[in-house]
Every structure is written in C-alpha cells, then in structure tokens.
Coordinates of C-alpha atoms in Angstrom, one line a residue:
X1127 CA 0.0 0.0 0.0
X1128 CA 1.3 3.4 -1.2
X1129 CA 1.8 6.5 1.3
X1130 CA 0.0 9.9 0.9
X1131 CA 2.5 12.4 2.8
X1132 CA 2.3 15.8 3.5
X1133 CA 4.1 18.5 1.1
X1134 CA 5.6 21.0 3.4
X1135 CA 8.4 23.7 2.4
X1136 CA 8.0 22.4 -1.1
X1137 CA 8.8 18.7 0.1
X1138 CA 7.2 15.8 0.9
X1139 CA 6.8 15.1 4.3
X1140 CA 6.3 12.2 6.2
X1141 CA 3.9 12.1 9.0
X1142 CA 5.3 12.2 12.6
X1143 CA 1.9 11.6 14.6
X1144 CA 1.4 7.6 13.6
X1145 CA -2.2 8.4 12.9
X1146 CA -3.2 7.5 9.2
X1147 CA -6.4 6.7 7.2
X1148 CA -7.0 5.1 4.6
X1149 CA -7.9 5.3 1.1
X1150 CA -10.0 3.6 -0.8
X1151 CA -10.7 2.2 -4.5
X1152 CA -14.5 2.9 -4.6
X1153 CA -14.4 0.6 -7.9
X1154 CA -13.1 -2.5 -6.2
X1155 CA -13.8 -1.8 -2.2
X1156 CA -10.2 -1.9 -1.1
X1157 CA -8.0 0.1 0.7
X1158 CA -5.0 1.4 -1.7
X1159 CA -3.4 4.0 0.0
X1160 CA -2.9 5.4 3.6
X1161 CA -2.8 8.7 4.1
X1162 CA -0.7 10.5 7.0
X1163 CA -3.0 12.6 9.4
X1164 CA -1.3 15.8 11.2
X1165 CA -1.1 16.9 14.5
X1166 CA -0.8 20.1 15.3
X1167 CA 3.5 20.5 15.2
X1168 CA 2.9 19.2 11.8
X1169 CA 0.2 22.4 11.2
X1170 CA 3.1 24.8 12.7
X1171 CA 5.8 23.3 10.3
X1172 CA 3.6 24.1 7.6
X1173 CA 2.7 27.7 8.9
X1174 CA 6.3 28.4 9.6
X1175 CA 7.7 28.0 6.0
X1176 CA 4.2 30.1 4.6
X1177 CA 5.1 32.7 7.1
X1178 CA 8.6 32.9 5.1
X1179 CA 7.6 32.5 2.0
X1180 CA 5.0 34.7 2.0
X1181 CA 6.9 37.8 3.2
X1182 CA 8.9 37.7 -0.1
X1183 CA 6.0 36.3 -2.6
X1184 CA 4.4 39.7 -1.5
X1185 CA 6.8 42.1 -2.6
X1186 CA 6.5 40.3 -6.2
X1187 CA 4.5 42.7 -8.4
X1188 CA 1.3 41.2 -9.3
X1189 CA 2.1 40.7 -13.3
X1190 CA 4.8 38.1 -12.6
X1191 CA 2.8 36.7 -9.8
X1192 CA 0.1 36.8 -12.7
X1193 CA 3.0 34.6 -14.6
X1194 CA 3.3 31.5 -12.8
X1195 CA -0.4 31.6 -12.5
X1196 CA -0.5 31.0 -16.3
X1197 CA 2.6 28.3 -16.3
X1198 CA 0.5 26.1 -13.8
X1199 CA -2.7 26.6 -15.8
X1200 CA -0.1 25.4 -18.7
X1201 CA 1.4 22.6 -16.2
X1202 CA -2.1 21.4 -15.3
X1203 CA -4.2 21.4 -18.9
X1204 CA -0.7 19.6 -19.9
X1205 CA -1.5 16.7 -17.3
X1206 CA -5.1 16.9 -17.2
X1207 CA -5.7 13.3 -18.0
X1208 CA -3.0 12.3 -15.7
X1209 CA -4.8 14.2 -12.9
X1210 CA -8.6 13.1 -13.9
X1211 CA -7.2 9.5 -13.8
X1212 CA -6.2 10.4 -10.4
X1213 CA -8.9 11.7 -9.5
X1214 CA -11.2 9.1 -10.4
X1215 CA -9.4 6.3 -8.6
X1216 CA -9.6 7.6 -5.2
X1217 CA -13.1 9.6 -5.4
X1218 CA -15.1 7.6 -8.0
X1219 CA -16.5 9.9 -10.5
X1220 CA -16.1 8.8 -14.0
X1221 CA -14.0 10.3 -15.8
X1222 CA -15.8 12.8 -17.7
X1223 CA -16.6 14.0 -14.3
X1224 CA -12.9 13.9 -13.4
X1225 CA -11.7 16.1 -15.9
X1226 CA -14.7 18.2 -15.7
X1227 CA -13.2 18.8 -11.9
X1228 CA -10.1 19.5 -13.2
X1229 CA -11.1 21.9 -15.4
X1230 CA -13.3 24.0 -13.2
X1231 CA -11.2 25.1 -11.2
X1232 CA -9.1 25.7 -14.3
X1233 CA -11.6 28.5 -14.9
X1234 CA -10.6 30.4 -11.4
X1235 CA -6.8 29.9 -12.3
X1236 CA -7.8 31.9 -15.7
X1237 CA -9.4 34.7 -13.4
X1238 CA -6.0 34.5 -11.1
X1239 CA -4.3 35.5 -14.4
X1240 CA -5.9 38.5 -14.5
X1241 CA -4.9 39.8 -11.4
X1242 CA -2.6 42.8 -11.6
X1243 CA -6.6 44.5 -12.9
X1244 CA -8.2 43.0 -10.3
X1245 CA -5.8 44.1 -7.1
X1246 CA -6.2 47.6 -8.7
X1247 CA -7.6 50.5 -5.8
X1248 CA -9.5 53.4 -6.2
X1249 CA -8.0 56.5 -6.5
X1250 CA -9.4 60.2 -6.1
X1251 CA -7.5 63.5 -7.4
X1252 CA -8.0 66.7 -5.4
X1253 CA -10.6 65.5 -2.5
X1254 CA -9.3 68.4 -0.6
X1255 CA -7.1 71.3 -1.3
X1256 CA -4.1 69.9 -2.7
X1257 CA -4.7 66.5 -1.4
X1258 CA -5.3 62.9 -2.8
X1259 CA -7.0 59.7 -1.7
X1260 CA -6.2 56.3 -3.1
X1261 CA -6.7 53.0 -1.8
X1262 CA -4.8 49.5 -2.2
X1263 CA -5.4 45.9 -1.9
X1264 CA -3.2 44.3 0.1
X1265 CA -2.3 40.2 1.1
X1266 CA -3.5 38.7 4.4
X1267 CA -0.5 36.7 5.6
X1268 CA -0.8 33.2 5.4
X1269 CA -4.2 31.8 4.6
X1270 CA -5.8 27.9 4.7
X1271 CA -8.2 26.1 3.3
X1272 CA -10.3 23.0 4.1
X1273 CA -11.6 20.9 1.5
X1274 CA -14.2 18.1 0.7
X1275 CA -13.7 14.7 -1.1
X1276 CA -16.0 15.7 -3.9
X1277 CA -14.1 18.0 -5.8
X1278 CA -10.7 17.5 -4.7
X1279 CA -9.1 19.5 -7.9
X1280 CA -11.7 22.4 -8.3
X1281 CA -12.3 23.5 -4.9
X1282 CA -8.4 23.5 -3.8
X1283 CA -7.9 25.5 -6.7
X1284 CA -11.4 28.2 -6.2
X1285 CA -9.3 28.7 -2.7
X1286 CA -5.9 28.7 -3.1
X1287 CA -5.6 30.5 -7.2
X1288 CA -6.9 34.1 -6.2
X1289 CA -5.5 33.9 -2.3
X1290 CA -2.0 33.3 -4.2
X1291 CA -2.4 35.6 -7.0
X1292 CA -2.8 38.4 -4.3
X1293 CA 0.1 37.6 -2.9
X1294 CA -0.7 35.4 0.3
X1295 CA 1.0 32.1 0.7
X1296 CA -1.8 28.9 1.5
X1297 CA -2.3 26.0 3.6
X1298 CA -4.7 23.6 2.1
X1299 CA -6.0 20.8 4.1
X1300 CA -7.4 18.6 1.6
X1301 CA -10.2 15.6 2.5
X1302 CA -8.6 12.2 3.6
X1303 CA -10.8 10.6 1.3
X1304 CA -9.1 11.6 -2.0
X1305 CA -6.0 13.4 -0.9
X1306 CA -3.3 12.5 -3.8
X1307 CA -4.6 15.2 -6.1
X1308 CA -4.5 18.2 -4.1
X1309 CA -0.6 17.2 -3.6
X1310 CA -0.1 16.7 -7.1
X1311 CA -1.3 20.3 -7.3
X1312 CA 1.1 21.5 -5.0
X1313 CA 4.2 19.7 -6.8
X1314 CA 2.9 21.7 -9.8
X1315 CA 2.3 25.3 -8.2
X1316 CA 6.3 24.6 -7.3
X1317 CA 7.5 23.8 -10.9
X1318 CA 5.4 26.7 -12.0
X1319 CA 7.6 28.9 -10.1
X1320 CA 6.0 29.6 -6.6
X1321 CA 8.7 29.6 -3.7
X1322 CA 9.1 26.9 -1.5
X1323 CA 5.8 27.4 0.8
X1324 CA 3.9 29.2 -0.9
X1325 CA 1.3 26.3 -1.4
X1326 CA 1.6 23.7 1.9
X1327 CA -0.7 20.5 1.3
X1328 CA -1.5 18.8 5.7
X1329 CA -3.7 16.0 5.8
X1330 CA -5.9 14.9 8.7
X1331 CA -9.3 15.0 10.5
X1332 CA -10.1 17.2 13.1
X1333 CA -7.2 17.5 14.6
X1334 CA -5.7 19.2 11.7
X1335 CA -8.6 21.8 11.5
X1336 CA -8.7 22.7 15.2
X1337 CA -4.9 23.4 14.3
X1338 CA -5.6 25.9 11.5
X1339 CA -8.4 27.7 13.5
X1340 CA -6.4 28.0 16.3
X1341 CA -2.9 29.0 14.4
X1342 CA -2.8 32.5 15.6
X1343 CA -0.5 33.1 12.0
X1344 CA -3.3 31.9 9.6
X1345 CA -5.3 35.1 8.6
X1346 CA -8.1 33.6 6.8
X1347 CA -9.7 30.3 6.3
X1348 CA -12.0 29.0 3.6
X1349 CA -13.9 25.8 4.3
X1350 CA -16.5 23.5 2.1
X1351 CA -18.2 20.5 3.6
X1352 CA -20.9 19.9 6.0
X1353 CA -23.3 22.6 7.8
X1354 CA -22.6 21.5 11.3
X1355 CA -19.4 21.5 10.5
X1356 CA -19.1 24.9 8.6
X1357 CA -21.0 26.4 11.4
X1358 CA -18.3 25.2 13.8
X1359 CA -15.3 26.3 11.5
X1360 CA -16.8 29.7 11.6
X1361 CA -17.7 30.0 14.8
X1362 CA -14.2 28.8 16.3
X1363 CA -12.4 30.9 13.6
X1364 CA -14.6 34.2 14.0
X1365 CA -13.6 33.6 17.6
X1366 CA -9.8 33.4 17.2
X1367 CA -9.9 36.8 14.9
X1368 CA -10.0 35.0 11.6
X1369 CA -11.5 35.9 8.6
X1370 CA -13.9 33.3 7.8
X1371 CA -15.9 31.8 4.4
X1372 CA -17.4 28.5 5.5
X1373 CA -19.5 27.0 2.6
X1374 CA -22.4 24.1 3.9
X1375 CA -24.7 21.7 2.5
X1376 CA -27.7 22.2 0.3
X1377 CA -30.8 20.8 -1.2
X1378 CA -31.3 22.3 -4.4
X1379 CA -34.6 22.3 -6.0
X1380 CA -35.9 22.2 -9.7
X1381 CA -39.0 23.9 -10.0
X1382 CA -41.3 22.5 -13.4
X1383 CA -44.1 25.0 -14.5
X1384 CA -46.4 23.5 -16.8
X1385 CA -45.4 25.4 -19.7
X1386 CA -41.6 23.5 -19.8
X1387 CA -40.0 21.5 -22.2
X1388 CA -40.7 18.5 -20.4
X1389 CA -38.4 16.7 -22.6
X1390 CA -35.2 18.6 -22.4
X1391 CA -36.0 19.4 -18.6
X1392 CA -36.4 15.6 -18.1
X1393 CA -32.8 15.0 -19.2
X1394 CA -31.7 18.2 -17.4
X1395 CA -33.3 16.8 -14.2
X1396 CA -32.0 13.5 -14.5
X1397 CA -28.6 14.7 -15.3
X1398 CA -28.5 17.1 -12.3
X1399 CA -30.0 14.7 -9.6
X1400 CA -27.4 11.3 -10.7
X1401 CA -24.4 13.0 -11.8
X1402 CA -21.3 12.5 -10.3
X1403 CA -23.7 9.8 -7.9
X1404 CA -25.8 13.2 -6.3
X1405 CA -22.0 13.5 -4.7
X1406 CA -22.2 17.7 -5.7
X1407 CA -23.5 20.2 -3.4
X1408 CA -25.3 21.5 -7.0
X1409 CA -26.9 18.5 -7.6
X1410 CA -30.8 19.0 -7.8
X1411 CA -32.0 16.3 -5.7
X1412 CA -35.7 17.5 -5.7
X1413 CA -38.3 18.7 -8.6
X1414 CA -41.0 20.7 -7.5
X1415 CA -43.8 20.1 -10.4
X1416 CA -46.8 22.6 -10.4
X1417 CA -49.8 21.0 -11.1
X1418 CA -50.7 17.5 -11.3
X1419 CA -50.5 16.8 -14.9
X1420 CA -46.6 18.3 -14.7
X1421 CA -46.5 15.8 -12.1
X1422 CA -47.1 12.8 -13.6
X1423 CA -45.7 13.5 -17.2
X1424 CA -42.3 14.1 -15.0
X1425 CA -42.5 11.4 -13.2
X1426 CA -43.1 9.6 -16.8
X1427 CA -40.6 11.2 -18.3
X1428 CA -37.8 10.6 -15.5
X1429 CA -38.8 6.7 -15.3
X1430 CA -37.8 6.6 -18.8
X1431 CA -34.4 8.6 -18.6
X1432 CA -33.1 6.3 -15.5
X1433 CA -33.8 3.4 -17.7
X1434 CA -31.1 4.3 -19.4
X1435 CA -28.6 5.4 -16.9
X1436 CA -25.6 3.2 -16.9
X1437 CA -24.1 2.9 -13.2
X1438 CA -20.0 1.2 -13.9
X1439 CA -16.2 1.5 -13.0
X1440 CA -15.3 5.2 -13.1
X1441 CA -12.5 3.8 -16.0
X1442 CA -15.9 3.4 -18.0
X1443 CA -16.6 5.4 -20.8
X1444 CA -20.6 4.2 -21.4
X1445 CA -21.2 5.2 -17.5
X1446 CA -23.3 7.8 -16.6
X1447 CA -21.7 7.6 -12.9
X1448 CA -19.5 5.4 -11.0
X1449 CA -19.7 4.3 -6.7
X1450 CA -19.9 6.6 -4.4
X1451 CA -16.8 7.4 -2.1
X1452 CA -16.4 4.8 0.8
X1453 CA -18.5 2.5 1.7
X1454 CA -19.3 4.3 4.8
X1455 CA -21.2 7.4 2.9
X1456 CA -23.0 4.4 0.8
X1457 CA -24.3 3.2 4.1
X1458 CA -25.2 6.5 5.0
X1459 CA -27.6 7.0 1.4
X1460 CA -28.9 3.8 1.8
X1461 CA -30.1 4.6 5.2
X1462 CA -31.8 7.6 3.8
X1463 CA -33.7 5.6 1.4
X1464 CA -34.8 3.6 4.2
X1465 CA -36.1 6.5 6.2
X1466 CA -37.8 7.9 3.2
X1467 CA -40.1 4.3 3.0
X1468 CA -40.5 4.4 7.1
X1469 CA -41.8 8.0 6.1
X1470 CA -44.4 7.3 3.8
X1471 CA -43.0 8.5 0.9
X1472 CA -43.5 6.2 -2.3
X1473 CA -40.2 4.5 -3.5
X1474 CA -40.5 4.2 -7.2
X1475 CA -37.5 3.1 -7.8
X1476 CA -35.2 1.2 -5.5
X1477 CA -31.4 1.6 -6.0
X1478 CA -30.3 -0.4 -3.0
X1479 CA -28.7 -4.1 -3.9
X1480 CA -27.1 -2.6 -7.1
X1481 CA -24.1 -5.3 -7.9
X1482 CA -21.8 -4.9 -10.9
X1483 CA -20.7 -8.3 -11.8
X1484 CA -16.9 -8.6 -11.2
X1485 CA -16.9 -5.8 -8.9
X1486 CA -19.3 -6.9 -5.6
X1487 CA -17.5 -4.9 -2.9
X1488 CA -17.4 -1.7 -4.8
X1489 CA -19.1 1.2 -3.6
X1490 CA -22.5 1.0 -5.9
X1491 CA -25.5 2.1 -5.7
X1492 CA -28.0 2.5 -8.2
X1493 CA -30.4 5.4 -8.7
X1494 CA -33.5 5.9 -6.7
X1495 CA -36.7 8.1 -7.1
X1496 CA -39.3 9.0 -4.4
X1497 CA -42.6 10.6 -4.8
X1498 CA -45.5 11.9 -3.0
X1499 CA -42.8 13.4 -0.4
X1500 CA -43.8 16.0 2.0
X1501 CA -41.8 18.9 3.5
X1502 CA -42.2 17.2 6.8
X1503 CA -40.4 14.4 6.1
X1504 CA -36.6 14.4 7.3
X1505 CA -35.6 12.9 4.3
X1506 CA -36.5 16.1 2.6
X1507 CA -35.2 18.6 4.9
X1508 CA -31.7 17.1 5.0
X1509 CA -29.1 16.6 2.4
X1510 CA -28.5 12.9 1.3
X1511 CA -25.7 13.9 -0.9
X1512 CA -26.6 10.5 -3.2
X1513 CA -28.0 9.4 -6.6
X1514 CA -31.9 10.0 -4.7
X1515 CA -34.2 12.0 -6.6
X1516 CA -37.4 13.5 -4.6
X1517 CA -40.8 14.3 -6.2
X1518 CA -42.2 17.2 -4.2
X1519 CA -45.7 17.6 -5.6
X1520 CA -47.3 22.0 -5.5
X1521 CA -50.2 23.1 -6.5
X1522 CA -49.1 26.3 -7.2
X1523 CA -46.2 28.8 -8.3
X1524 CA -46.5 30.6 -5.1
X1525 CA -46.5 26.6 -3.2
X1526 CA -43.7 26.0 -5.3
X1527 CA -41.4 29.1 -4.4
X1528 CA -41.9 28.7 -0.9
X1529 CA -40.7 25.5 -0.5
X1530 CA -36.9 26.7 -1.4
X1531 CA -37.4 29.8 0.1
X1532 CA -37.9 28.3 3.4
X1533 CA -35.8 25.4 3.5
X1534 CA -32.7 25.6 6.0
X1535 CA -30.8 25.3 2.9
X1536 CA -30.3 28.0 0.6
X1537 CA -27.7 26.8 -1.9
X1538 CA -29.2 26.9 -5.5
X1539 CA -32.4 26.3 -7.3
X1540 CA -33.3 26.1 -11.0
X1541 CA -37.2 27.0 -12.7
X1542 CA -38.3 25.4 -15.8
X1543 CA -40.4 27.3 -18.2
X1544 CA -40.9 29.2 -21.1
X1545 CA -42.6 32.2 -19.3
X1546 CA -39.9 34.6 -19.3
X1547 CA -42.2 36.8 -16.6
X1548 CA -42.5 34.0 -14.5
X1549 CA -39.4 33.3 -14.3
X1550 CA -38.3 36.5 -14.2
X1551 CA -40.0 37.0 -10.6
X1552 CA -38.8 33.5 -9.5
X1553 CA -35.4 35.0 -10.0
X1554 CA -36.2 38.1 -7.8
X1555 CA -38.2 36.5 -4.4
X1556 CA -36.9 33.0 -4.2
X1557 CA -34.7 33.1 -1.1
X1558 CA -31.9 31.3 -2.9
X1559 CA -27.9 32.3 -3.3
X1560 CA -27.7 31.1 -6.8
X1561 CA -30.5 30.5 -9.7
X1562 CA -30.8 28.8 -12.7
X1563 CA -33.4 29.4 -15.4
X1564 CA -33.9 26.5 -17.9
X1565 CA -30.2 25.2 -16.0
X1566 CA -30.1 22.6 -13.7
X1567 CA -27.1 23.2 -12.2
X1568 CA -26.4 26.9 -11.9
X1569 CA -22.8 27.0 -10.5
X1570 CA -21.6 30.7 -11.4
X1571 CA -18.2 31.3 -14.3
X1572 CA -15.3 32.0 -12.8
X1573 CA -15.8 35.7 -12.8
X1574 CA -18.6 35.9 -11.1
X1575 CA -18.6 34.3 -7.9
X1576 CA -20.2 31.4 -5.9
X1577 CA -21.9 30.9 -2.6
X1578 CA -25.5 30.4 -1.0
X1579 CA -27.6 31.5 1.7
X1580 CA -29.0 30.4 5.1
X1581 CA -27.2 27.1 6.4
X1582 CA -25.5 26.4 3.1
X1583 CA -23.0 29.7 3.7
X1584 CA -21.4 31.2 6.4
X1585 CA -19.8 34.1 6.6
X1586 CA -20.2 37.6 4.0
X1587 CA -18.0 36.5 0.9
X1588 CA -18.3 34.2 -1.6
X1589 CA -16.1 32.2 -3.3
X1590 CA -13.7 32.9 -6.4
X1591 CA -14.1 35.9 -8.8
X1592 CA -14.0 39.2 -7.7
X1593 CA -15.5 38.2 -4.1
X1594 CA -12.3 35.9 -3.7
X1595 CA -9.9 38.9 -4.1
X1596 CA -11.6 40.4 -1.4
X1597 CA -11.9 37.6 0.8
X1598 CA -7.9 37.3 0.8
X1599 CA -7.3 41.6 0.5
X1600 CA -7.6 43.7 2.8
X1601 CA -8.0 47.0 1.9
X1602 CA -5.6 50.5 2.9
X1603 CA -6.6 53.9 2.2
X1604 CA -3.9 56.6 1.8
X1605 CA -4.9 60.3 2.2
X1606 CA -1.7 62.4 1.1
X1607 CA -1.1 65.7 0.3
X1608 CA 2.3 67.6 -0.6
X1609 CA 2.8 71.3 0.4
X1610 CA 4.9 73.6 -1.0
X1611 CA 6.6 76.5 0.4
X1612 CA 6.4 78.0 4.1
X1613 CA 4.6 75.8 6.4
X1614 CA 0.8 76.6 6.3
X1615 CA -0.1 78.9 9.5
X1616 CA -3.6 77.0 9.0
X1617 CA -3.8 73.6 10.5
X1618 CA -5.0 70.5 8.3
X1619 CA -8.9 70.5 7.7
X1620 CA -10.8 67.2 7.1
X1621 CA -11.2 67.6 2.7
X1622 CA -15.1 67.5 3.4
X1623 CA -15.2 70.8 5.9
X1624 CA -12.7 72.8 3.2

C-alpha cells in the first residue's frame, strides 16, 4: 500500500503523529493507500515555512505573480488526463466528471491571471485642497483552506488560485478521502515557479482543522463541507480573529411550470440529480412540479431517462456515474432511502442491492426516485448527498417558491419554463444564493462568484471571482497631500469641511 505524505516547504513530508487513514478504490472496495494525518507541530511546520515564503511572494508585483499563474494553468491542462485518472481512482466519478473537476477550477486559475486589474484600488484627485486619496489591496498573511472529497481538484484551486495571486501564501488541508490530487497540485504550483511554501498541502481530521483555526499566524480560512461543520469552522475561527468563508450543504430544487420543455427538462433533471452519484452540493436532488399533470408527465418522463442510466467502473466510458466514495457514505444513502419508506413517501424506484458483476465490494448504488414526499419528512429537509431524486408535488407557483425559500438550505435552485415573466419573478423572491433558469445546475463562471444562503453559507463573501480577491485583500486607504513653500499657519482641515 502506497503512502499519501504531507508537502511541506515544497517537500514531501512524512507524517510524525502515527495516525493515518485510509484510502479507498470505490471501484473495487479496497483500501489502496494510507494517508498521513497531522497533528498540530505538523500544522506549525507548515505555517512556519508560509510565514517565510510569504513575506517575499508579496513584494512580487502582481504581473509576474500573474506569470506562474499562467505556467501552472499550462502545467495542469498539460497533465489533465493524468490528474482526472487520479482523481477518479480515489473519489469515483467517471471520468468525464474527473476532468470536468479539473477543469473547473481551471476557470478560477484563468481569473487569477488577470490579477494585476483585479488588485487595482480606487484613486481620487483633489478630494481636498491639494490632497489625494487612493486606496490599495493588500495580502493577508498566510491563509488555509479545508476541503471536501467531492471535488478535490476544483475546490483546492477556487481557494488557493486568487489567495496566491494576491500575494498570500496557502495551507490547504485537503479531504482524507481523496487526498493525492490536491498534492499533485502543490508539486505543480512549485515547478510553475512559486517559492518553497507558498502552497503547503497537511492531511488529517479534526485535529488538523482545530490546528488551523487555532494557528494565531493563519489570517483567513476557507472551508467546504458539511453545515454543522461549517458552522463550527466559523464560529471557532470568527472567535480566534479570523477571517472566515465556510460553505455548507444544500438541497437544491428544480422547479417545473407547466409550460416547460418536459423533454429537455427531463434529461436536465436526471442529469443534475445522478451525476457525479448526487455526490455535488449543486446536484438538484428534488423537482417541485406545479400541477398535477406536470407531475405525472415528469414522473413519466424521469422513469424513462433512468432506464437508461448506466451505473460502472469510473475507467468506463458508457457510465453515466460510477460508486460513491467509501462504503461508509453508501451506508449513510442507503439509510436515507430507508427512512424515506418508514416515512411514507413512495419508492418508485429502489437503488439499494445494485451489484456490478466482477466488482461486488465496490461502492454502488443504483439510482433511486421517491414521490409523494412531503416537507415534513426528514428525508427532505436534510441533504442525502446520493443518486436519490425527490418528487415534491405543488399546487401552485406561489407553493412552489416557498418550498426553497424556506428550506434551511439555501444553496441553489433552478425553474423550468418558457414564461420569461414568471421566471423573471422567480429570480427576484426565491430566497436562494444562486439560480438557474432553464439550467439545472447553476454553479456561477469563474468571474462571477459562488456561494448560497441560510445554512449552506457562512460568513459575508463568496467564493472565487472578484469576491475571492476580497476575501484574501484587505484594503488600505492613503490620504496624502504635498505642500509647497512655508509651512501653512492654518492647520489640516478634514477635505469635506474645506
């Protein structure tokens, strides 16, 4: 069995605390890998050659730091298969999916090109007499970020591609799960020219986050993962003096008017809900239908598309997805599906017992479909984060809206229709961070930026574009004036009272 160390100072490190975890194929079942877990010297080490590197990566003027940006988007598309194959053995997502990761967070590393526009400040000629005002962006420090297993090559790089372009230097603590990736990252932020700790890669559990929110050194810290434990990471960083972007779970809905392309919004659905085996936190693991007749041609309409989803080895071309993670989180769905029959809800199609011949201990799990399920049911109000669809039947538009709206989870939604005013006011009242219209999965370009609402965000920034430069900035303001001659006999006035 191969060892996952940690990549410190621009090294690979071993681990020192004899606590490791595994690493699984999700294809076969078997552990492939162990994986060293940190304790908190190991955090410090990490910190400590940030804290240097960072003090000269900042004085580097933003168009060269701009530079390696582009030779590790160059080093990565360049190794892009390398990395989806990767990927796909120690998460499980096919590898469409896996290069589809990849490439994501490809998109923010494009925006971190563009920094030396986007660190530009404001500036302000003749406020006062003789006097100017100009502000400046300027790095945090050192900076961390905590991962999840589903996207273990775009979210490391959402986090640490704008809070390097601006100059900070990063600690990424990656999931356990699937950690090779975000090291391979790391070995190729180094050949693309970044000093020696500028990007530090610690594995662990909870020992290695309580040492990052405690590290009195680390400015900032980005998280993705659970809501109970995004609400903990902000809480306990908050409380340390941290600046603090903790994204949480979701349970995204797909509203169907009766006016869609039931067709098209059939395969969008299907698509959205079993991709990646439900393991996104975009997934749309519920349709809202309005009306009965939406209803039942949906449910029609979906029975058909499933028919045809393939479930195999992530190494499969023909799959639509492959097994889920660990055998652990397929416990976890089926245990959900359970609790959705106790609860009354109507199991239409069972994907518990899936076998793929050859491969009996993998990680499988075939889709599954509920309808008739109510907002009551527990099942609905949490977040399976599987290949489980949920038919929540409305009534109405306004039955419809409110069912997002006042879920604990506000991460995205999506409303098909053809009614551009309808959707139109969807847009504007549903209480939702991010909206699609006629898209099922409405995760924001690079550019713009990413983030929820209610339990699936906490903290006041989002994620990558513009938002992520101010997440890892904080701003100065310089108010300067020069005088000439003999010292004014009149003291300085604040510009507004000249």
């Amino acid at each position: 069995m191969r060892d996952i160390t940690h990549f410190i100072d621009g090294a690979s490190v071993a681990g020192s605390s004899g606590r490791f975890g595994e690493v699984f194929n999700p294809n076969t079942g078997e552990a492939q890998a162990r994986v060293a877990f940190a304790n908190p010297a190991e955090v410090d080490k990490a910190v400590a050659s940030a804290l240097r590197a960072q003090q000269t990566w900042a004085l580097v003027n933003p168009q060269r730091r701009a530079r390696v940006m582009f030779e590790f988007k160059r080093l990565v598309e360049a190794r892009l298969e390398e990395l989806a194959e990767l990927l796909s053995s120690e998460h499980g997502k096919v590898l469409a999916d896996a290069r589809g990761d990849v490439q994501r967070g490809l998109d923010v590393i494009e925006f971190a090109c563009g920094i030396p526009h986007a660190m530009k400040g404001e500036y302000t000629e003749g406020a006062g007499p003789g006097i100017d005002v100009y502000s400046m962006r300027q790095p945090l420090g050192v900076v961390a970020g905590v991962t999840p297993f589903n996207f273990p090559a775009m979210i490391p790089m959402w986090m640490f591609g704008v809070a390097i372009a601006v100059g900070n230097s990063f600690i990424l603590k990656p999931s356990e799960k699937d950690p090779s990736v975000p090291v391979r990252l790391a070995e190729l932020m180094l050949e693309a020219g970044a000093p020696r700790g500028v990007l530090n890669v610690v594995h662990g559990d909870k020992t290695a986050v309580d040492a990052i929110l405690n590290h009195p050194d680390i400015k900032a810290v980005s998280f993705v993962g659970s809501s109970d434990i995004a609400a903990y990471v902000y809480a306990h960083g908050t409380a340390t003096g941290k600046r603090v972007q903790a994204m949480g779970g979701a349970k995204n809905h797909g509203i169907l008017l009766p006016d869609a392309d039931f067709e098209q919004a059939a395969k969008d659905i299907v698509g959205a809900a079993y991709g990646s085996a439900g393991e996104r936190c975009m997934a749309l693991p519920v349709v809202v239908p309005v009306g009965q007749k939406a209803a039942d041609e949906i449910r029609e309409r979906v029975l058909a598309e499933i028919e045809t989803l393939k479930v195999g080895l992530s190494t499969d071309p023909a799959a639509q997805y492959g097994p889920v993670v660990t055998a652990a989180h397929k416990k976890r769905i089926e245990d959900y599906i359970q609790m959705g029959v106790d609860e009354g809800a109507e199991l239409v199609v069972d994907g518990r017992g899936f076998k793929l011949q050859g491969y009996e201990n993998g990680f499988f799990i075939g889709p599954s479909l509920f309808d008739g399920v109510k907002p009551s049911m527990r099942t609905y109000q949490e977040e399976i984060f599987g290949p489980v669809l949920q038919i929540v039947r409305a009534d109405s538009l306004e039955e419809a809206i409110a069912l997002p709206s006042e879920h604990q989870y506000g991460n995205g939604v999506a409303i098909f229709t053809r009614n551009g005013r309808a959707a139109r006011e969807f847009a504007s009242r549903v209480n939702v961070g991010m909206v699609g219209i006629n898209v099922p999965i409405p995760v924001p370009v690079a550019y713009h930026t990413f983030g929820g609402w209610k339990r699936s965000a906490f903290g006041d920034i989002n994620q990558h574009g513009m938002e992520g430069v101010r997440f890892y900035t904080k701003t100065k303001t310089v108010t300067a004036r020069w005088p000439e001659g003999a010292v004014d006999e009149q003291a300085f006035v604040i510009p507004t009272m000249q």
